[in-house]
Coordinates of C-alpha atoms in Angstrom, one line a residue:
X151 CA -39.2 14.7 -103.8
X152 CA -42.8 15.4 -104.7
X153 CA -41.7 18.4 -106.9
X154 CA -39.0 16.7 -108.9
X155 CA -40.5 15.3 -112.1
X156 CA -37.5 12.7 -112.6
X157 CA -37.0 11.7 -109.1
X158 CA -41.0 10.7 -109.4
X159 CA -40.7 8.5 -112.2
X160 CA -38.0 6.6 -110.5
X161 CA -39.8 5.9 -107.4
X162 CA -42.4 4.7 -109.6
X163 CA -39.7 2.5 -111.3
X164 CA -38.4 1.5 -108.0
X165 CA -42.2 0.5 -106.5
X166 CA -42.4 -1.4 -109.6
X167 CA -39.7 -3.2 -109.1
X168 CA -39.8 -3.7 -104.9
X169 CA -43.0 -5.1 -106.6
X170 CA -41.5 -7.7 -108.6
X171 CA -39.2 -8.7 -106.1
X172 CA -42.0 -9.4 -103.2
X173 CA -43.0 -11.7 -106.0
X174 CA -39.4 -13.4 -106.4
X175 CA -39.8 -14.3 -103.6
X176 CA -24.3 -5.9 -69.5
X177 CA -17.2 -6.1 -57.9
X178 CA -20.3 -7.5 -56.7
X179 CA -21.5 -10.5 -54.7
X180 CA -23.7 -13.4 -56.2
X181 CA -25.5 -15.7 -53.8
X182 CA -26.0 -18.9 -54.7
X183 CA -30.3 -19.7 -54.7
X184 CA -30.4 -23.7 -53.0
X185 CA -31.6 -26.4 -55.6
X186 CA -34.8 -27.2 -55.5
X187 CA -37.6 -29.6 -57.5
X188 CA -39.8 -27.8 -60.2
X189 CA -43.1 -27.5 -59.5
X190 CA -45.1 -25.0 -61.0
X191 CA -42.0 -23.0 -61.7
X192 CA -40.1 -21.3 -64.4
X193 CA -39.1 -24.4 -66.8
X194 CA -35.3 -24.3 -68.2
X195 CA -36.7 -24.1 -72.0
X196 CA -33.4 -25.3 -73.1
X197 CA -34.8 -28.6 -74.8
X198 CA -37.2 -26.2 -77.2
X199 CA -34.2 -24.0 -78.0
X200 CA -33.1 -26.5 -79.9
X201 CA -36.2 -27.5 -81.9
X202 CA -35.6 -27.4 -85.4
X203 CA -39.2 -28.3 -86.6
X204 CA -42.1 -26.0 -87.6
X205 CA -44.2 -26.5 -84.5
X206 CA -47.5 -24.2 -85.8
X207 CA -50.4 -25.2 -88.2
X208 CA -50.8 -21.4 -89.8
X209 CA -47.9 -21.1 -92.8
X210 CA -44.6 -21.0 -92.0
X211 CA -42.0 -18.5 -90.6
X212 CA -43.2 -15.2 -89.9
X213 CA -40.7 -12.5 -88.7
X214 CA -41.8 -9.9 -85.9
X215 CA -40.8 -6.7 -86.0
X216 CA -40.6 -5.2 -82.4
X217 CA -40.4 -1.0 -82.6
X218 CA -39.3 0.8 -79.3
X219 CA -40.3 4.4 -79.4
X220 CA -40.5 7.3 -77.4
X221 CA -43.2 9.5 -79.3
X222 CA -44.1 7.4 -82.8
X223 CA -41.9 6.1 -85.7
X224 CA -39.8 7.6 -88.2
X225 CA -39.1 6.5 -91.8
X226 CA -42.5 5.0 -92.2
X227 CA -42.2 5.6 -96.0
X228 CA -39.0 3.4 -96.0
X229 CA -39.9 0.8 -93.8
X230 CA -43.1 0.7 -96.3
X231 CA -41.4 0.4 -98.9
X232 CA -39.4 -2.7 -97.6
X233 CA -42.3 -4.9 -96.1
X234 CA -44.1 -4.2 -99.4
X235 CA -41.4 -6.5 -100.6
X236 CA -42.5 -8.8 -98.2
X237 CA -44.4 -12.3 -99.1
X238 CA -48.7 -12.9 -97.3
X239 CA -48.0 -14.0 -93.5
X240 CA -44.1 -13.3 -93.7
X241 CA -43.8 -10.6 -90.8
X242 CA -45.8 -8.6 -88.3
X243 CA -45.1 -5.5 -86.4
X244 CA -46.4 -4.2 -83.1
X245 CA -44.6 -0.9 -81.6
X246 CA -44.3 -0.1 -77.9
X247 CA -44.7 3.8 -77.3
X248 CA -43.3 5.6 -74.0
X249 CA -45.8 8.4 -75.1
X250 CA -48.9 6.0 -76.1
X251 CA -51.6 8.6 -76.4
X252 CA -49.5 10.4 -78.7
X253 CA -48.5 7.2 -80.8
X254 CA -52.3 6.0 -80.4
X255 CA -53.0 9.2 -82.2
X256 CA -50.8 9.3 -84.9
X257 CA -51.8 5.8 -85.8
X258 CA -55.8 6.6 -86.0
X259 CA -54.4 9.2 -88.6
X260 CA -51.9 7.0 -90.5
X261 CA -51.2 3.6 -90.0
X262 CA -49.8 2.1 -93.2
X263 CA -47.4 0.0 -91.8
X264 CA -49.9 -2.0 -89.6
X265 CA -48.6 -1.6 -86.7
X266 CA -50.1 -3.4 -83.8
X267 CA -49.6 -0.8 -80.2
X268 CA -49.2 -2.9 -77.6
X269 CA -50.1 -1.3 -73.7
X270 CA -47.5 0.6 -72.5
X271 CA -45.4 -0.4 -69.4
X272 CA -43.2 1.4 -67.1
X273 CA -39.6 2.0 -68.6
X274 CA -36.6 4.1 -67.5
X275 CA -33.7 4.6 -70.1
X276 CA -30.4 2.3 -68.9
X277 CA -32.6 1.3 -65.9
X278 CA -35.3 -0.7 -67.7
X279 CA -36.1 -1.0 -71.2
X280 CA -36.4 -4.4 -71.0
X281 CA -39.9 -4.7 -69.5
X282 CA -41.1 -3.1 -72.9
X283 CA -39.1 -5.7 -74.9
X284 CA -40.9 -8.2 -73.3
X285 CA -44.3 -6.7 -73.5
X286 CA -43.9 -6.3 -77.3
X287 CA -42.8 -10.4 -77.2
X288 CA -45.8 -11.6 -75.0
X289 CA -48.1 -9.6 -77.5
X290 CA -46.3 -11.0 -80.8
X291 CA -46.5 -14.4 -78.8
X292 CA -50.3 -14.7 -79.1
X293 CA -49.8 -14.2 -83.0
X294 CA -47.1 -16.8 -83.8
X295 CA -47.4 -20.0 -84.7
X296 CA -44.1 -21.3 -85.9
X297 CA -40.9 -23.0 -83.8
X298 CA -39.1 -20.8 -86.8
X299 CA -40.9 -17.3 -86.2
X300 CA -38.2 -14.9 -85.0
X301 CA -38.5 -11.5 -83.0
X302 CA -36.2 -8.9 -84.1
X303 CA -35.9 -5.5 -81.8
X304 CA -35.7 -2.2 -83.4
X305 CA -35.5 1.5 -82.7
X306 CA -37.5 3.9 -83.7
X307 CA -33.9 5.4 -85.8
X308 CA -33.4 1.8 -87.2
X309 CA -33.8 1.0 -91.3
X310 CA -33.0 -1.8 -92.7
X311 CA -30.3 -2.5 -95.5
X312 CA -31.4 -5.6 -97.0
X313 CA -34.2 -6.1 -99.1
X314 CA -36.7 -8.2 -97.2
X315 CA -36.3 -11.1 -99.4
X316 CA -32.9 -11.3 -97.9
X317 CA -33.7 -10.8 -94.4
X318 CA -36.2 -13.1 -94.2
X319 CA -33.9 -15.5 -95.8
X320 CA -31.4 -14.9 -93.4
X321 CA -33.5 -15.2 -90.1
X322 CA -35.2 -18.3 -90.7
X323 CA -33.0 -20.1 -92.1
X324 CA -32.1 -21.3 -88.3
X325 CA -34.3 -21.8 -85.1
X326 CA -31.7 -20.3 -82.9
X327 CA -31.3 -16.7 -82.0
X328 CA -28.4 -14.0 -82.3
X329 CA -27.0 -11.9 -79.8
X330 CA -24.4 -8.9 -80.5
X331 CA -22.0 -9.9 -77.5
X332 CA -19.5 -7.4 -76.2
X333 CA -15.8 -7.8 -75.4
X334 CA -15.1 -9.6 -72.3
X335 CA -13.4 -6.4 -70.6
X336 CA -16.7 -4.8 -71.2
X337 CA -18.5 -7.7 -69.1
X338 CA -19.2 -7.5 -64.8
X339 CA -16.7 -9.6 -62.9
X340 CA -18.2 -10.6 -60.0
X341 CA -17.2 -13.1 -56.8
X342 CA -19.5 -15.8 -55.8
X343 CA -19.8 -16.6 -51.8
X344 CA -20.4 -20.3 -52.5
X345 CA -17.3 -21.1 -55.0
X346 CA -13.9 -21.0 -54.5
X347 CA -12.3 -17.6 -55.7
X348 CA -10.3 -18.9 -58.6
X349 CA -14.0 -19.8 -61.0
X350 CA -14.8 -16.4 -62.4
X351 CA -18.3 -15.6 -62.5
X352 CA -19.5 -13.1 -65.4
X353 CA -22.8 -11.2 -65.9
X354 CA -22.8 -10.8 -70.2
X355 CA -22.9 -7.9 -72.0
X356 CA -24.2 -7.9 -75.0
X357 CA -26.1 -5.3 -77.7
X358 CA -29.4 -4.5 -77.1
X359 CA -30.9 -5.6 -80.7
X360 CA -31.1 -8.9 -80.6
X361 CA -33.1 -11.4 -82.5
X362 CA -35.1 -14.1 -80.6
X363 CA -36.5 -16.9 -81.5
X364 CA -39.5 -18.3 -80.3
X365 CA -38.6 -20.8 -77.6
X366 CA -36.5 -17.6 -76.2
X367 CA -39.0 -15.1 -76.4
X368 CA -41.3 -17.3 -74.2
X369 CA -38.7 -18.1 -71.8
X370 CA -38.0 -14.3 -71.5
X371 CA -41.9 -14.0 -71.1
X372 CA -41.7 -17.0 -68.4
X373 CA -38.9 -15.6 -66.6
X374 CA -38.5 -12.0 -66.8
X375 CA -40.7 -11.1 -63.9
X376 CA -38.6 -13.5 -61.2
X377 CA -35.7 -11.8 -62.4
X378 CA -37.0 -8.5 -61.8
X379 CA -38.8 -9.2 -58.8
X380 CA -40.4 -6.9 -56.5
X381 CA -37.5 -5.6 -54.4
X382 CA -35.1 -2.9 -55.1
X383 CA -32.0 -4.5 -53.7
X384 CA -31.4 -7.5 -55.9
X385 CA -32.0 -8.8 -59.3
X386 CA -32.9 -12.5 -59.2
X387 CA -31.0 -14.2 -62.1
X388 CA -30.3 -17.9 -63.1
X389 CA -26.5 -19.5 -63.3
X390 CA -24.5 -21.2 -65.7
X391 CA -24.3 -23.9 -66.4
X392 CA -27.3 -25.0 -63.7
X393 CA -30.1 -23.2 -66.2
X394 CA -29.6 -25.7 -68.7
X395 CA -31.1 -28.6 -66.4
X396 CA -34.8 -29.8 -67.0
X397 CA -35.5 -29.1 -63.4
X398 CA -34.5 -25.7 -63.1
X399 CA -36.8 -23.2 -61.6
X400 CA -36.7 -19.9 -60.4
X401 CA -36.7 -20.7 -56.4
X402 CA -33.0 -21.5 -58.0
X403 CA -32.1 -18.6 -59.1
X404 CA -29.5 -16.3 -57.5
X405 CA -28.9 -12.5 -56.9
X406 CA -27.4 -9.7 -58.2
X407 CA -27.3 -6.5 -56.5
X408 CA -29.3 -3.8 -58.4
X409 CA -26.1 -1.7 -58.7
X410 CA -24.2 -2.8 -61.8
X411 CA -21.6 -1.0 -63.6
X412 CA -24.0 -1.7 -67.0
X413 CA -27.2 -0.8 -67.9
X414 CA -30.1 -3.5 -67.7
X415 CA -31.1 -4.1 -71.3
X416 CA -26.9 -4.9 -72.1
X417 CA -27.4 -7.6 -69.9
X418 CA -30.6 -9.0 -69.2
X419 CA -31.5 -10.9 -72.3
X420 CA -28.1 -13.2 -71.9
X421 CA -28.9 -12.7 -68.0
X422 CA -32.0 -13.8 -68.0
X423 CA -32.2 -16.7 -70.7
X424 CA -28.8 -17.8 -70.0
X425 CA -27.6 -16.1 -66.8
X426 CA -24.3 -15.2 -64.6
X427 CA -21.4 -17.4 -66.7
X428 CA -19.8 -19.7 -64.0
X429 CA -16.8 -21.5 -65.5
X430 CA -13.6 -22.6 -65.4
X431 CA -13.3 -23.9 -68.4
X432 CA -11.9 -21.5 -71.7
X433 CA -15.5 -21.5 -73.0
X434 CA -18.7 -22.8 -72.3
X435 CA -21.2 -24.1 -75.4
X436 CA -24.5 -22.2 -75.2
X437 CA -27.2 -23.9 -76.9
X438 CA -29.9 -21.9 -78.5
X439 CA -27.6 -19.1 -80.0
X440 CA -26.1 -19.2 -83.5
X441 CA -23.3 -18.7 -82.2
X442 CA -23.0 -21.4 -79.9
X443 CA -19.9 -21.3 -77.5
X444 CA -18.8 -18.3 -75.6
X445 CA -15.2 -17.4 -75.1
X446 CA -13.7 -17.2 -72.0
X447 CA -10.2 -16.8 -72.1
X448 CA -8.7 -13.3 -71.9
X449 CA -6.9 -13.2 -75.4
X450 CA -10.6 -13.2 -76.3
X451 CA -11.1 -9.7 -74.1
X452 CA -11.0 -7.1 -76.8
X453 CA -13.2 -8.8 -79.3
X454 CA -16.7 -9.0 -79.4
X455 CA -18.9 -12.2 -80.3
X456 CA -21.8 -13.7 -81.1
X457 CA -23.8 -12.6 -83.9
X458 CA -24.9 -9.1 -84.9
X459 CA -27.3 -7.9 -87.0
X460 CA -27.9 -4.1 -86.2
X461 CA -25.1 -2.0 -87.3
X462 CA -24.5 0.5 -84.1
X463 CA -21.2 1.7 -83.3
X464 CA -19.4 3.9 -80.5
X465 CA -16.0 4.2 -83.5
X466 CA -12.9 2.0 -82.2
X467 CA -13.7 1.7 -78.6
X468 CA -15.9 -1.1 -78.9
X469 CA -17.9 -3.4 -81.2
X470 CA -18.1 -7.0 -82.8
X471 CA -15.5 -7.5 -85.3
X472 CA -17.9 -6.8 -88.2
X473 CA -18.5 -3.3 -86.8
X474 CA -15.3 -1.4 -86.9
X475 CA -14.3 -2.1 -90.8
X476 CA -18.0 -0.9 -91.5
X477 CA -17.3 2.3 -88.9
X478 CA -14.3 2.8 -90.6
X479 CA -15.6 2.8 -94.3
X480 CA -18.5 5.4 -93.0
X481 CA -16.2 8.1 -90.1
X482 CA -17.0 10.7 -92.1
X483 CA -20.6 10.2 -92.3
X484 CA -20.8 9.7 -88.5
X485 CA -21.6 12.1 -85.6
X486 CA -18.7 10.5 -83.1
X487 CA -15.7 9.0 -84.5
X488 CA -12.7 7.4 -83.5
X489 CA -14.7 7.7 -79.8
X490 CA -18.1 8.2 -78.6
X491 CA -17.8 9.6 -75.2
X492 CA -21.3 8.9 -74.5
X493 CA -23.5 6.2 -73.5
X494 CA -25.2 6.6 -76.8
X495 CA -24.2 5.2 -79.5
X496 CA -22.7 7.4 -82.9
X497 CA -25.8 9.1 -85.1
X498 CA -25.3 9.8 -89.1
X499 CA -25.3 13.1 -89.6
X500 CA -25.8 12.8 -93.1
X501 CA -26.2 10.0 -95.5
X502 CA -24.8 9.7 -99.1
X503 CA -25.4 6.4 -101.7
X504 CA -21.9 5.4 -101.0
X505 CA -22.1 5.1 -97.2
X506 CA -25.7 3.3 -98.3
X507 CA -23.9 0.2 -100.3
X508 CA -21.4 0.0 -97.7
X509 CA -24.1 -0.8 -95.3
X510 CA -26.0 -2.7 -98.1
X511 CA -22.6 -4.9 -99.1
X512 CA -21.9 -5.3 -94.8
X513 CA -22.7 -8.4 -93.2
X514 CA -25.7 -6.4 -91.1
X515 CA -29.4 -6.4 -91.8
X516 CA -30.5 -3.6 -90.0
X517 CA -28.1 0.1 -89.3
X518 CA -28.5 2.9 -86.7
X519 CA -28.8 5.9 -85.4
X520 CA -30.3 7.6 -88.7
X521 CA -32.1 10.7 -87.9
X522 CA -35.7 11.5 -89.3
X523 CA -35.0 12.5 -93.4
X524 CA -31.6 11.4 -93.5
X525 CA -32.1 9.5 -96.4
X526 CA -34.1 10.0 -99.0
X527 CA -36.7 7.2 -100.9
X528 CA -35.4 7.5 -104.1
X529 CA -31.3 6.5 -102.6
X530 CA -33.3 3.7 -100.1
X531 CA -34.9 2.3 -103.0
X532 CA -32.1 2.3 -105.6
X533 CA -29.0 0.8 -102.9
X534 CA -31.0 -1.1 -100.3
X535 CA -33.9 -2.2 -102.2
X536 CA -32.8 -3.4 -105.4
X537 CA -31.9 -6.8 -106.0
X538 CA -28.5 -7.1 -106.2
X539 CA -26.6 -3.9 -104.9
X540 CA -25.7 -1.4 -107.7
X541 CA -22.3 -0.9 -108.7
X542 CA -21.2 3.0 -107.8
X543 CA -20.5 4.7 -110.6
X544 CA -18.1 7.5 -110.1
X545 CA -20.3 10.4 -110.1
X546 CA -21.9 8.9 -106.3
X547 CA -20.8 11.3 -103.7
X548 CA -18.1 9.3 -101.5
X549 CA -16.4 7.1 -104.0
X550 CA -13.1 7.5 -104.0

């Protein structure tokens, strides 16, 4: 880029104008955990999840950008470019780094995105990379002051495709949190010892990029070590409905063999905030969420639910019902498609301005797996920058 005269004088365009814009402004057994009084226990947290006001006294909203890396970020010129649309106090970002010395050291060198590195904790892919999400929360915790502040969870191979402006509009305008919810079929059915064998009992799955919001990200900070526990038999996880009583606590918590047929991060969050689903009924309201009841019934099996905001896709096999149209629009662009037989997820192998405003006109806020220099500045800033998405002229590579 730095060799093409032209291509210069529109970044500097596009700065200018990212510039004007920050100024517009996852068949086993659960055992049932006796009832007991709370003490000094985990409170249910419920009541704050559905707190509307601004409970701080420093500004208002401020969005936290959570980075999970193995050795250091990519795309820090994009992501750059997009929080220098943002407005004084309006986000933060911290990273967690498997390979800290390494990120320590890259960000004495260079740190223009401001990232905060928080101490690195054991983590295992599939098996726990949930510990790290919580350490990034209970650091971004002691920075936020606001009931509205929201934690959003990103990958090192995230970008978004919204202009800031937008994103921030769109995650504060609620106090409640969003979670990318798989099809039911894609959930753990498990028995319970203590119920009769007709209520179904369901451990969640759900994507891994979620957006918290505060009263959840200190519950998850509350609970997360009882549910992890010491042992290496059991995970200790609440039950639904039960969680949602004032007097729930830990000591009632129940267990979940170690061994389940999903990894831990596509299950914990819902598991641990929420917990195993017990219900009859053909859904169950969940309180807390934007998307407030959960379907139960099996004509609800091959959709997903809940609300997403990370594009990631495996093609048809799975995905909310915003994610296959998008898929669709983009096959040719992606490194798996109609099926990713793979517990990752499809990667772009390349990137054109098309497949840009189709994730720029989709109802996500953030896209993955993109590769390091898969898409260039000068396309970031003139699709997912600009104001109002350009219209494609013929001459963009993908129009057809």
């Amino acid at each position: 880029i730095g060799d093409n005269a032209s291509i210069e004088a529109r970044a500097r365009e596009a700065e200018d104008l990212v510039k004007r814009g920050r100024e517009a402004g996852q068949n086993s057994i659960l055992k049932d955990a006796s009832r007991k009084q709370i003490g000094a226990g985990v409170a249910s947290g419920f009541e704050a999840s559905n707190s509307t006001g601004l409970g701080g006294t420093v500004g208002g909203a401020r969005l936290f950008f959570l980075f999970m890396s193995y050795s250091g970020m990519e795309h820090v010129k994009l992501w750059r470019a997009f929080f220098n649309q943002a407005g004084a106090g309006q986000h933060r970002t911290l990273l967690h780094c498997k390979d800290r010395g390494l990120c320590e050291w890259q960000l004495k060198t260079s740190n223009p995105l401001n990232l905060k590195l928080v101490e690195t904790v054991p983590s295992e892919y599939c098996y726990d990379l949930v510990s790290p999400m919580v350490q990034l929360m209970q650091s971004a915790l002691a920075e936020s002051f606001s009931d509205m502040d929201k934690f959003v969870f990103l990958s090192e191979t995230t970008l978004p495709v919204k202009p800031f402006p937008e994103v921030y509009s769109a995650l504060t305008s609620t106090p409640n949190s969003d979670m990318c919810i798989s099809p039911s079929r894609e959930w753990v059915w498990l028995s319970n010892q203590r119920t009769p064998t007709s209520q179904p009992a369901a451990l969640v799955k759900h994507d891994q990029w979620v957006v918290l919001s505060r009263a959840h990200a200190k519950l998850m900070v509350q609970r997360w070590p009882h549910v992890r526990g010491q042992g290496t038999a059991h995970w200790s996880v609440p039950t639904w409905p039960h969680a949602q009583h004032p007097d729930y606590s830990s000591s009632d918590f129940g267990k979940l063999p170690r061994v389940v047929n999903t990894c831990t991060d596509e299950w914990a969050i819902f598991g641990t905030l929420y917990g195993i689903i017990m219900s009859s009924q053909t859904h169950e309201a969940i309180p807390g969420l934007n998307s407030q009841a959960l379907m139960l019934e099996k004509r609800h099996a091959e959709e997903g639910q809940g609300v997403c905001r990370t594009f990631v896709t495996w093609g048809t096999t799975g995905g909310n019902y915003d994610t296959r149209p998008v898929a669709q629009q983009v096959k040719h662009l992606l490194s798996c498609y109609p099926d990713c037989f793979s517990s990752h997820p499809a990667e772009f192998k390349s990137m054109t301005l098309h497949g840009l405003l189709v994730l720029r006109n989709s109802p996500f806020l953030f896209a993955r797996k993109f590769p390091a220099n898969m898409v260039s500045y000068d396309q970031f800033v003139q699709v997912i920058l600009a104001k109002a998405p350009p219209i494609p002229p013929a001459a963009w590579p993908g129009v057809h």
